[in-house]
C-alpha cells in the first residue's frame, strides 16, 4: 500500500466510526427502548407542592406572557409558587413582575431583585434559598418559553415514583423553518429512549423538575458552566432516575442568532461532559448504575466523536487537494447530502460541538447576551 492509500483508509475508517457509532446507538435506542412502556409508576393524580424558579435578565418583552402561561396550567394553583429572580435588568422587568403580582393576588409569586448581574446559576442558587419549606418539587424554567397547559401536571406525575429525582420536558420550536425541529425530533427520541432505559444526561432549560429532598441531600454541582443538565445528571450519578418525559411539551422560539445560542449550549455541554462525573466522584455522590453506560456513550458523542469527524475531514480534504479522485467524489457526495435535513442538522451540531470544544477551554460562560427570538 502506498502512503496515500493508507491515508485514504484511515480517513474512511474514521469517517465510518464517526457516523457509525451514533447510527448504531440510535438504531439500538429506537428499536430496543423507544417502543417500551415506562417502568416508572406514573400517578396522573399526583399533585406535589411545586416551586417554580424563573431567572430573568432583560425579560420585559416576555415575562407577563410567561407568568400568564404558568397561571394557565392545569394544576391546582394553591400547590404552586413562583420565584422570579431578576438580575437588576435595566429594561424594567422587575416593575412588570410587580404589577403582574398586584393584578393576580390569588397566585403566589415572589420577586427577588439582585443588585447586579452575575449569571443564571447565581440567580437560581439565590432563589433556592427562598423556596417554601413544605415544597416537594423545584421546577426551573426560562422567561421566554411556553408550556403546554398539561406540561406541569404530566411532569409531576413521574415524581409519584420515588426513584425519579429529575424530569424534563420535550421541546418543540414554534414558527420553525424545519432544520431546528428536525434536530429537535431526533434528540427528543434519543432522550426519551435513554430515559426509558434508565436516565438521560441532557435536560432542557424550559422545564426541568427536581425532587427537593434529593437536592437537599446531595446539593447542586457548582462547577463552571453547570446548568440544567448538570443538575439533573448529578441526581442520576447519585443513583436516581433523571428522565425526559414524552408527554410534557414545552415550546420555544428559535433565536435570530440561533447559531450563537447553539454554540453556547454546546460549550456548556462540553464542559459538563468532561467534568461532572469526576466531580460527582470527588464529592462522594457517585454510585454505580445503568446511567454510566448512557453517560459514557453521550460523553463520547459530545467530545471525541466530533474530533474524529474533523480529523477524517482534514485527511480526506488533503487527499482531494493532492488530486485523489475517490476522495473528491466522497467530499462532493458529503456536500450534496447537505440538502437532506437530518444530515444537515447532524453536521451543524458537530460544528457547534467543535467550536464548543475550543471555547470550553478559553471562555467563561456565566453570562451571555440574551438571544433575540424569531417570534412571529
Ligand atoms: N437572573 C438572571 N441573571 N437570569 C439570567 C441571566 C442572568 O444573568 N442570564 C440569563 N438568565 C435567564 C434568562 O432570563 C432566561 O430566563 C434563562 O436564563 C435562559 O437564558 P436565555 O438567554 O433565554 O438563553 P437560551 O434561550 O439559549 O437558554 C437555554 O440555554 C441556556 C444555557 O446556555 C436554556 O436551556 C437555558 O435554561 C440554559 O441555561
Ligand atoms: Mn431563552
Short mmCIF file of C-alpha atoms and ligand atoms in Angstrom, two decimals:
data_model
loop_
_atom_site.label_atom_id
_atom_site.label_comp_id
_atom_site.label_asym_id
_atom_site.label_seq_id
_atom_site.Cartn_x
_atom_site.Cartn_y
_atom_site.Cartn_z
CA UNK A 1 0.00 0.00 0.00
CA UNK A 2 1.32 3.44 -0.80
CA UNK A 3 1.02 6.23 1.83
CA UNK A 4 -1.93 7.82 0.04
CA UNK A 5 -3.93 4.60 0.15
CA UNK A 6 -3.13 4.24 3.84
CA UNK A 7 -4.30 7.78 4.46
CA UNK A 8 -7.46 7.13 2.47
CA UNK A 9 -8.12 4.01 4.50
CA UNK A 10 -7.56 5.90 7.76
CA UNK A 11 -9.91 8.70 6.64
CA UNK A 12 -12.59 6.21 5.65
CA UNK A 13 -12.33 4.27 8.91
CA UNK A 14 -12.51 7.43 10.99
CA UNK A 15 -15.50 8.65 8.94
CA UNK A 16 -17.12 5.26 9.40
CA UNK A 17 -16.62 5.42 13.15
CA UNK A 18 -17.93 9.00 13.33
CA UNK A 19 -21.18 8.16 11.55
CA UNK A 20 -21.39 4.51 12.55
CA UNK A 21 -21.28 4.84 16.34
CA UNK A 22 -24.21 7.30 16.65
CA UNK A 23 -26.20 5.47 13.97
CA UNK A 24 -25.82 2.12 15.71
CA UNK A 25 -26.61 3.76 19.05
CA UNK A 26 -29.67 5.48 17.60
CA UNK A 27 -30.90 2.29 15.93
CA UNK A 28 -30.43 0.43 19.20
CA UNK A 29 -32.34 3.05 21.20
CA UNK A 30 -35.09 3.26 18.63
CA UNK A 31 -35.60 -0.50 18.37
CA UNK A 32 -34.97 -1.57 21.92
CA UNK A 33 -36.01 1.28 24.19
CA UNK A 34 -38.21 3.83 22.47
CA UNK A 35 -41.20 1.48 21.94
CA UNK A 36 -41.18 0.30 25.57
CA UNK A 37 -43.62 1.50 28.14
CA UNK A 38 -42.22 3.31 31.15
CA UNK A 39 -41.06 1.15 34.03
CA UNK A 40 -41.93 4.13 36.21
CA UNK A 41 -45.15 4.20 38.23
CA UNK A 42 -46.84 7.38 37.00
CA UNK A 43 -49.76 8.57 39.06
CA UNK A 44 -51.66 11.12 36.93
CA UNK A 45 -53.43 12.40 40.04
CA UNK A 46 -50.21 13.13 41.93
CA UNK A 47 -50.02 16.83 42.77
CA UNK A 48 -46.92 17.60 44.83
CA UNK A 49 -46.24 21.16 46.00
CA UNK A 50 -44.12 22.84 43.34
CA UNK A 51 -41.81 25.87 43.46
CA UNK A 52 -41.15 27.30 40.02
CA UNK A 53 -37.97 29.34 39.61
CA UNK A 54 -37.67 31.84 36.75
CA UNK A 55 -34.31 33.60 36.46
CA UNK A 56 -34.71 36.78 34.42
CA UNK A 57 -32.40 39.18 32.70
CA UNK A 58 -33.86 41.62 30.15
CA UNK A 59 -37.22 39.84 30.21
CA UNK A 60 -39.57 42.81 29.80
CA UNK A 61 -40.80 41.51 26.44
CA UNK A 62 -41.66 38.02 27.69
CA UNK A 63 -42.29 37.89 31.39
CA UNK A 64 -46.03 38.74 31.55
CA UNK A 65 -46.83 36.14 28.93
CA UNK A 66 -44.63 33.66 30.79
CA UNK A 67 -46.46 34.23 34.10
CA UNK A 68 -49.86 34.07 32.34
CA UNK A 69 -48.83 30.76 30.81
CA UNK A 70 -47.89 29.34 34.23
CA UNK A 71 -51.11 30.65 35.80
CA UNK A 72 -52.99 28.85 33.00
CA UNK A 73 -51.56 25.42 33.86
CA UNK A 74 -53.92 22.55 34.58
CA UNK A 75 -52.64 22.21 38.11
CA UNK A 76 -54.06 23.13 41.50
CA UNK A 77 -52.79 26.71 41.70
CA UNK A 78 -52.76 26.54 45.50
CA UNK A 79 -49.96 24.00 45.24
CA UNK A 80 -47.75 26.27 43.16
CA UNK A 81 -45.42 29.10 44.00
CA UNK A 82 -43.29 31.08 41.57
CA UNK A 83 -39.99 32.76 42.40
CA UNK A 84 -38.68 35.28 39.92
CA UNK A 85 -35.04 36.30 40.39
CA UNK A 86 -34.17 39.32 38.32
CA UNK A 87 -30.56 40.41 37.96
CA UNK A 88 -31.23 44.16 38.02
CA UNK A 89 -32.48 44.16 34.43
CA UNK A 90 -32.29 47.72 33.08
CA UNK A 91 -35.44 47.18 30.94
CA UNK A 92 -37.95 47.32 33.81
CA UNK A 93 -38.52 43.55 34.13
CA UNK A 94 -38.94 43.81 37.91
CA UNK A 95 -41.64 46.52 37.62
CA UNK A 96 -43.61 44.39 35.19
CA UNK A 97 -43.44 41.44 37.56
CA UNK A 98 -44.55 43.63 40.49
CA UNK A 99 -47.54 44.83 38.50
CA UNK A 100 -48.40 41.26 37.49
CA UNK A 101 -48.29 40.19 41.14
CA UNK A 102 -50.69 43.02 42.12
CA UNK A 103 -53.21 42.04 39.45
CA UNK A 104 -53.04 38.32 40.37
CA UNK A 105 -53.43 38.23 44.16
CA UNK A 106 -54.67 34.61 44.03
CA UNK A 107 -51.30 33.47 42.72
CA UNK A 108 -48.20 33.09 44.91
CA UNK A 109 -45.31 34.87 43.19
CA UNK A 110 -42.18 36.13 44.95
CA UNK A 111 -39.88 38.61 43.28
CA UNK A 112 -36.22 38.82 44.24
CA UNK A 113 -34.14 41.58 42.68
CA UNK A 114 -30.38 41.22 42.68
CA UNK A 115 -28.17 44.28 42.77
CA UNK A 116 -26.05 43.18 39.83
CA UNK A 117 -25.95 40.57 37.10
CA UNK A 118 -23.87 37.54 37.98
CA UNK A 119 -25.50 34.97 35.74
CA UNK A 120 -28.29 32.42 35.68
CA UNK A 121 -26.63 29.94 38.03
CA UNK A 122 -26.16 32.54 40.77
CA UNK A 123 -29.77 33.64 40.35
CA UNK A 124 -31.07 30.08 40.62
CA UNK A 125 -28.90 29.45 43.70
CA UNK A 126 -30.35 32.57 45.30
CA UNK A 127 -33.94 31.52 44.50
CA UNK A 128 -33.35 28.16 46.17
CA UNK A 129 -32.84 29.95 49.47
CA UNK A 130 -36.34 31.45 49.16
CA UNK A 131 -38.48 28.42 48.37
CA UNK A 132 -41.10 27.34 50.88
CA UNK A 133 -40.11 24.67 53.39
CA UNK A 134 -43.05 22.45 52.52
CA UNK A 135 -42.34 22.42 48.80
CA UNK A 136 -41.72 18.97 47.21
CA UNK A 137 -40.53 19.75 43.70
CA UNK A 138 -38.33 22.52 42.32
CA UNK A 139 -39.02 23.49 38.72
CA UNK A 140 -36.57 25.55 36.71
CA UNK A 141 -37.77 27.38 33.62
CA UNK A 142 -36.80 30.22 31.28
CA UNK A 143 -38.63 33.54 30.88
CA UNK A 144 -39.06 33.21 27.11
CA UNK A 145 -40.53 29.74 26.62
CA UNK A 146 -44.10 28.44 26.96
CA UNK A 147 -45.52 25.26 28.41
CA UNK A 148 -48.38 23.19 27.10
CA UNK A 149 -51.22 23.59 29.61
CA UNK A 150 -50.76 19.99 30.83
CA UNK A 151 -46.98 20.09 31.00
CA UNK A 152 -46.66 20.63 34.74
CA UNK A 153 -49.30 18.06 35.66
CA UNK A 154 -47.62 15.46 33.46
CA UNK A 155 -44.11 16.21 34.73
CA UNK A 156 -45.39 15.96 38.32
CA UNK A 157 -46.88 12.51 37.68
CA UNK A 158 -43.41 10.95 37.25
CA UNK A 159 -42.44 12.00 40.76
CA UNK A 160 -45.03 9.67 42.31
CA UNK A 161 -42.29 7.08 41.69
CA UNK A 162 -39.65 7.62 44.34
CA UNK A 163 -36.80 6.54 42.02
CA UNK A 164 -37.26 9.70 39.92
CA UNK A 165 -35.31 12.78 41.00
CA UNK A 166 -35.33 14.81 37.77
CA UNK A 167 -37.72 15.14 34.84
CA UNK A 168 -37.53 17.46 31.86
CA UNK A 169 -40.00 18.38 29.12
CA UNK A 170 -39.78 17.62 25.39
CA UNK A 171 -39.18 20.72 23.22
CA UNK A 172 -40.81 21.91 20.01
CA UNK A 173 -39.72 25.07 18.21
CA UNK A 174 -42.50 27.46 17.31
CA UNK A 175 -42.56 29.08 13.86
CA UNK A 176 -39.65 26.99 12.65
CA UNK A 177 -38.08 26.70 9.20
CA UNK A 178 -37.58 22.97 9.56
CA UNK A 179 -33.98 22.25 10.44
CA UNK A 180 -34.32 23.12 14.13
CA UNK A 181 -37.34 20.90 14.57
CA UNK A 182 -35.68 18.12 12.56
CA UNK A 183 -32.87 18.34 15.10
CA UNK A 184 -35.35 18.52 18.00
CA UNK A 185 -37.38 15.49 16.86
CA UNK A 186 -34.26 13.37 16.60
CA UNK A 187 -32.96 14.45 20.00
CA UNK A 188 -36.34 14.11 21.71
CA UNK A 189 -36.46 10.47 20.55
CA UNK A 190 -32.94 9.79 21.78
CA UNK A 191 -33.52 11.41 25.18
CA UNK A 192 -36.83 9.62 25.71
CA UNK A 193 -35.34 6.25 24.75
CA UNK A 194 -32.41 6.81 27.13
CA UNK A 195 -34.92 7.76 29.82
CA UNK A 196 -36.88 4.56 29.36
CA UNK A 197 -33.62 2.61 29.51
CA UNK A 198 -32.62 4.44 32.70
CA UNK A 199 -31.74 8.15 32.57
CA UNK A 200 -30.74 10.77 30.02
CA UNK A 201 -27.78 13.09 30.56
CA UNK A 202 -29.23 16.02 28.59
CA UNK A 203 -32.04 18.10 30.08
CA UNK A 204 -33.87 21.20 28.88
CA UNK A 205 -33.95 24.69 30.35
CA UNK A 206 -37.60 25.42 29.51
CA UNK A 207 -38.77 22.80 32.02
CA UNK A 208 -36.66 20.88 34.48
CA UNK A 209 -38.25 19.47 37.63
CA UNK A 210 -36.09 18.29 40.53
CA UNK A 211 -37.04 16.46 43.70
CA UNK A 212 -36.24 18.88 46.50
CA UNK A 213 -35.41 16.24 49.07
CA UNK A 214 -32.69 14.81 46.81
CA UNK A 215 -31.21 18.22 46.01
CA UNK A 216 -31.08 18.97 49.73
CA UNK A 217 -29.31 15.68 50.32
CA UNK A 218 -26.67 15.79 47.57
CA UNK A 219 -26.50 19.53 46.80
CA UNK A 220 -26.14 21.09 43.37
CA UNK A 221 -22.95 20.84 41.32
CA UNK A 222 -21.18 24.19 41.28
CA UNK A 223 -18.61 23.53 38.58
CA UNK A 224 -18.27 26.29 35.96
CA UNK A 225 -20.91 26.18 33.25
CA UNK A 226 -23.11 23.91 35.40
CA UNK A 227 -26.64 24.13 34.14
CA UNK A 228 -29.90 22.24 33.87
CA UNK A 229 -28.29 19.07 32.53
CA UNK A 230 -25.64 19.11 35.26
CA UNK A 231 -28.29 19.45 37.99
CA UNK A 232 -30.27 16.52 36.60
CA UNK A 233 -27.32 14.22 35.93
CA UNK A 234 -25.93 14.87 39.38
CA UNK A 235 -29.03 13.15 40.74
CA UNK A 236 -28.55 10.34 38.18
CA UNK A 237 -24.97 9.84 39.37
CA UNK A 238 -26.40 9.56 42.88
CA UNK A 239 -28.47 6.60 41.68
CA UNK A 240 -31.81 8.26 40.91
CA UNK A 241 -33.63 8.42 37.58
CA UNK A 242 -33.30 11.65 35.55
CA UNK A 243 -35.67 11.42 32.61
CA UNK A 244 -37.18 13.32 29.70
CA UNK A 245 -40.97 12.96 29.67
CA UNK A 246 -42.55 12.06 26.33
CA UNK A 247 -45.88 13.65 27.24
CA UNK A 248 -44.87 17.02 28.76
CA UNK A 249 -44.42 19.53 25.92
CA UNK A 250 -42.73 22.89 26.04
CA UNK A 251 -42.35 25.45 23.28
CA UNK A 252 -39.53 27.73 22.37
CA UNK A 253 -38.90 30.16 19.55
CA UNK A 254 -35.70 29.72 17.61
CA UNK A 255 -33.43 32.72 18.04
CA UNK A 256 -32.44 35.16 15.35
CA UNK A 257 -28.90 34.26 16.35
CA UNK A 258 -29.72 30.58 16.81
CA UNK A 259 -26.20 29.52 15.80
CA UNK A 260 -24.65 31.59 18.58
CA UNK A 261 -27.11 30.13 21.06
CA UNK A 262 -26.39 26.57 19.94
CA UNK A 263 -22.65 27.20 20.22
CA UNK A 264 -23.15 28.43 23.80
CA UNK A 265 -25.21 25.36 24.66
CA UNK A 266 -22.60 23.11 23.01
CA UNK A 267 -19.88 24.83 25.05
CA UNK A 268 -21.84 24.17 28.25
CA UNK A 269 -22.30 20.53 27.25
CA UNK A 270 -18.61 20.03 26.51
CA UNK A 271 -17.56 21.47 29.87
CA UNK A 272 -20.23 19.41 31.55
CA UNK A 273 -19.39 16.10 29.84
CA UNK A 274 -15.70 16.46 30.62
CA UNK A 275 -16.18 17.31 34.30
CA UNK A 276 -19.36 16.18 36.02
CA UNK A 277 -18.59 12.50 36.58
CA UNK A 278 -15.22 13.31 38.20
CA UNK A 279 -16.94 15.98 40.26
CA UNK A 280 -19.65 13.57 41.47
CA UNK A 281 -16.99 11.02 42.46
CA UNK A 282 -14.90 13.64 44.23
CA UNK A 283 -17.96 14.71 46.24
CA UNK A 284 -18.84 11.15 47.21
CA UNK A 285 -22.20 11.39 45.43
CA UNK A 286 -21.47 8.80 42.74
CA UNK A 287 -22.91 5.29 42.84
CA UNK A 288 -22.73 2.76 40.02
CA UNK A 289 -25.93 2.45 37.94
CA UNK A 290 -27.07 1.82 34.33
CA UNK A 291 -26.60 5.58 33.85
CA UNK A 292 -22.84 5.00 33.45
CA UNK A 293 -23.23 3.33 30.08
CA UNK A 294 -25.50 6.05 28.73
CA UNK A 295 -23.23 8.75 30.12
CA UNK A 296 -20.10 7.20 28.57
CA UNK A 297 -21.69 6.98 25.13
CA UNK A 298 -23.06 10.53 25.26
CA UNK A 299 -19.80 11.93 26.65
CA UNK A 300 -18.00 10.28 23.73
CA UNK A 301 -20.58 11.61 21.24
CA UNK A 302 -20.25 15.17 22.57
CA UNK A 303 -16.46 15.37 22.79
CA UNK A 304 -14.43 12.73 20.92
CA UNK A 305 -16.77 11.90 18.05
CA UNK A 306 -16.82 15.45 16.58
CA UNK A 307 -12.99 15.45 16.70
CA UNK A 308 -12.94 12.20 14.74
CA UNK A 309 -15.04 13.85 12.04
CA UNK A 310 -12.65 16.78 11.96
CA UNK A 311 -9.62 14.51 11.56
CA UNK A 312 -11.34 12.44 8.86
CA UNK A 313 -12.36 15.67 7.09
CA UNK A 314 -8.81 17.03 7.17
CA UNK A 315 -7.31 13.78 5.85
CA UNK A 316 -9.83 13.43 3.02
CA UNK A 317 -9.55 17.12 2.08
CA UNK A 318 -5.76 16.88 1.91
CA UNK A 319 -6.04 13.83 -0.36
CA UNK A 320 -8.56 15.65 -2.52
CA UNK A 321 -6.21 18.61 -2.83
CA UNK A 322 -3.46 16.20 -3.84
CA UNK A 323 -5.71 15.03 -6.64
CA UNK A 324 -7.15 11.77 -5.25
CA UNK A 325 -10.33 11.29 -7.27
CA UNK A 326 -12.09 8.91 -4.84
CA UNK A 327 -11.89 11.48 -2.04
CA UNK A 328 -13.07 14.20 -4.42
CA UNK A 329 -16.18 12.18 -5.17
CA UNK A 330 -16.69 11.37 -1.48
CA UNK A 331 -16.40 15.02 -0.41
CA UNK A 332 -18.73 16.03 -3.25
CA UNK A 333 -21.27 13.48 -2.02
CA UNK A 334 -20.90 14.68 1.57
CA UNK A 335 -21.65 18.21 0.36
CA UNK A 336 -24.63 17.28 -1.81
CA UNK A 337 -26.09 15.28 1.09
CA UNK A 338 -26.47 18.59 2.97
CA UNK A 339 -29.85 19.05 1.25
CA UNK A 340 -31.05 16.15 3.42
CA UNK A 341 -32.32 17.78 6.62
CA UNK A 342 -31.37 15.25 9.32
CA UNK A 343 -27.85 15.04 7.86
CA UNK A 344 -27.59 18.82 7.74
CA UNK A 345 -28.82 19.04 11.33
CA UNK A 346 -26.21 16.47 12.33
CA UNK A 347 -23.34 18.23 10.56
CA UNK A 348 -24.39 21.57 12.06
CA UNK A 349 -24.46 20.08 15.55
CA UNK A 350 -20.96 18.65 15.02
CA UNK A 351 -19.75 22.09 14.05
CA UNK A 352 -21.32 23.58 17.20
CA UNK A 353 -19.59 20.95 19.32
CA UNK A 354 -16.20 21.53 17.68
CA UNK A 355 -16.48 25.26 18.31
CA UNK A 356 -17.74 24.40 21.82
CA UNK A 357 -14.64 22.24 22.38
CA UNK A 358 -12.37 25.17 21.61
CA UNK A 359 -14.44 27.64 23.59
CA UNK A 360 -14.77 25.33 26.60
CA UNK A 361 -11.09 25.86 27.33
CA UNK A 362 -10.92 29.55 26.53
CA UNK A 363 -14.05 31.37 27.67
CA UNK A 364 -16.19 31.51 30.77
CA UNK A 365 -19.91 31.20 30.13
CA UNK A 366 -21.56 32.52 33.26
CA UNK A 367 -23.37 35.33 31.44
CA UNK A 368 -24.32 35.76 27.80
CA UNK A 369 -26.15 38.26 25.59
CA UNK A 370 -29.87 37.37 25.52
CA UNK A 371 -30.83 35.80 22.18
CA UNK A 372 -33.32 37.78 20.07
CA UNK A 373 -36.17 35.43 19.27
CA UNK A 374 -37.80 34.89 15.90
CA UNK A 375 -41.24 35.45 17.35
CA UNK A 376 -43.96 35.70 14.74
N1 LIG B 1 -31.38 36.25 36.85
C1 LIG B 1 -30.69 36.03 35.72
N2 LIG B 1 -29.44 36.57 35.60
N3 LIG B 1 -31.22 35.30 34.75
C2 LIG B 1 -30.50 35.10 33.62
C3 LIG B 1 -29.21 35.63 33.42
C4 LIG B 1 -28.67 36.41 34.48
O1 LIG B 1 -27.57 36.92 34.42
N4 LIG B 1 -28.77 35.26 32.20
C5 LIG B 1 -29.75 34.52 31.65
N5 LIG B 1 -30.79 34.42 32.50
C6 LIG B 1 -32.04 33.72 32.30
C7 LIG B 1 -32.83 34.28 31.16
O2 LIG B 1 -33.56 35.41 31.58
C8 LIG B 1 -33.70 33.10 30.79
O3 LIG B 1 -34.84 33.02 31.61
C9 LIG B 1 -32.81 31.90 31.07
O4 LIG B 1 -31.79 32.38 31.95
C10 LIG B 1 -32.18 31.32 29.80
O5 LIG B 1 -31.40 32.30 29.15
P1 LIG B 1 -31.58 32.69 27.60
O6 LIG B 1 -30.75 33.90 27.36
O7 LIG B 1 -33.03 32.73 27.26
O8 LIG B 1 -30.82 31.54 26.87
P2 LIG B 1 -31.39 30.36 25.93
O9 LIG B 1 -32.72 30.68 25.39
O10 LIG B 1 -30.35 29.99 24.95
O11 LIG B 1 -31.49 29.25 27.05
C11 LIG B 1 -31.00 27.96 27.03
O12 LIG B 1 -29.61 27.80 27.21
C12 LIG B 1 -29.08 28.15 28.50
C13 LIG B 1 -27.64 27.70 28.59
O13 LIG B 1 -26.84 28.25 27.62
C14 LIG B 1 -31.82 27.34 28.14
O14 LIG B 1 -31.81 25.97 28.04
C15 LIG B 1 -31.33 27.81 29.48
O15 LIG B 1 -32.09 27.24 30.55
C16 LIG B 1 -29.88 27.49 29.61
O16 LIG B 1 -29.40 27.97 30.86
MN1 LIG B 2 -34.27 31.64 26.03
#
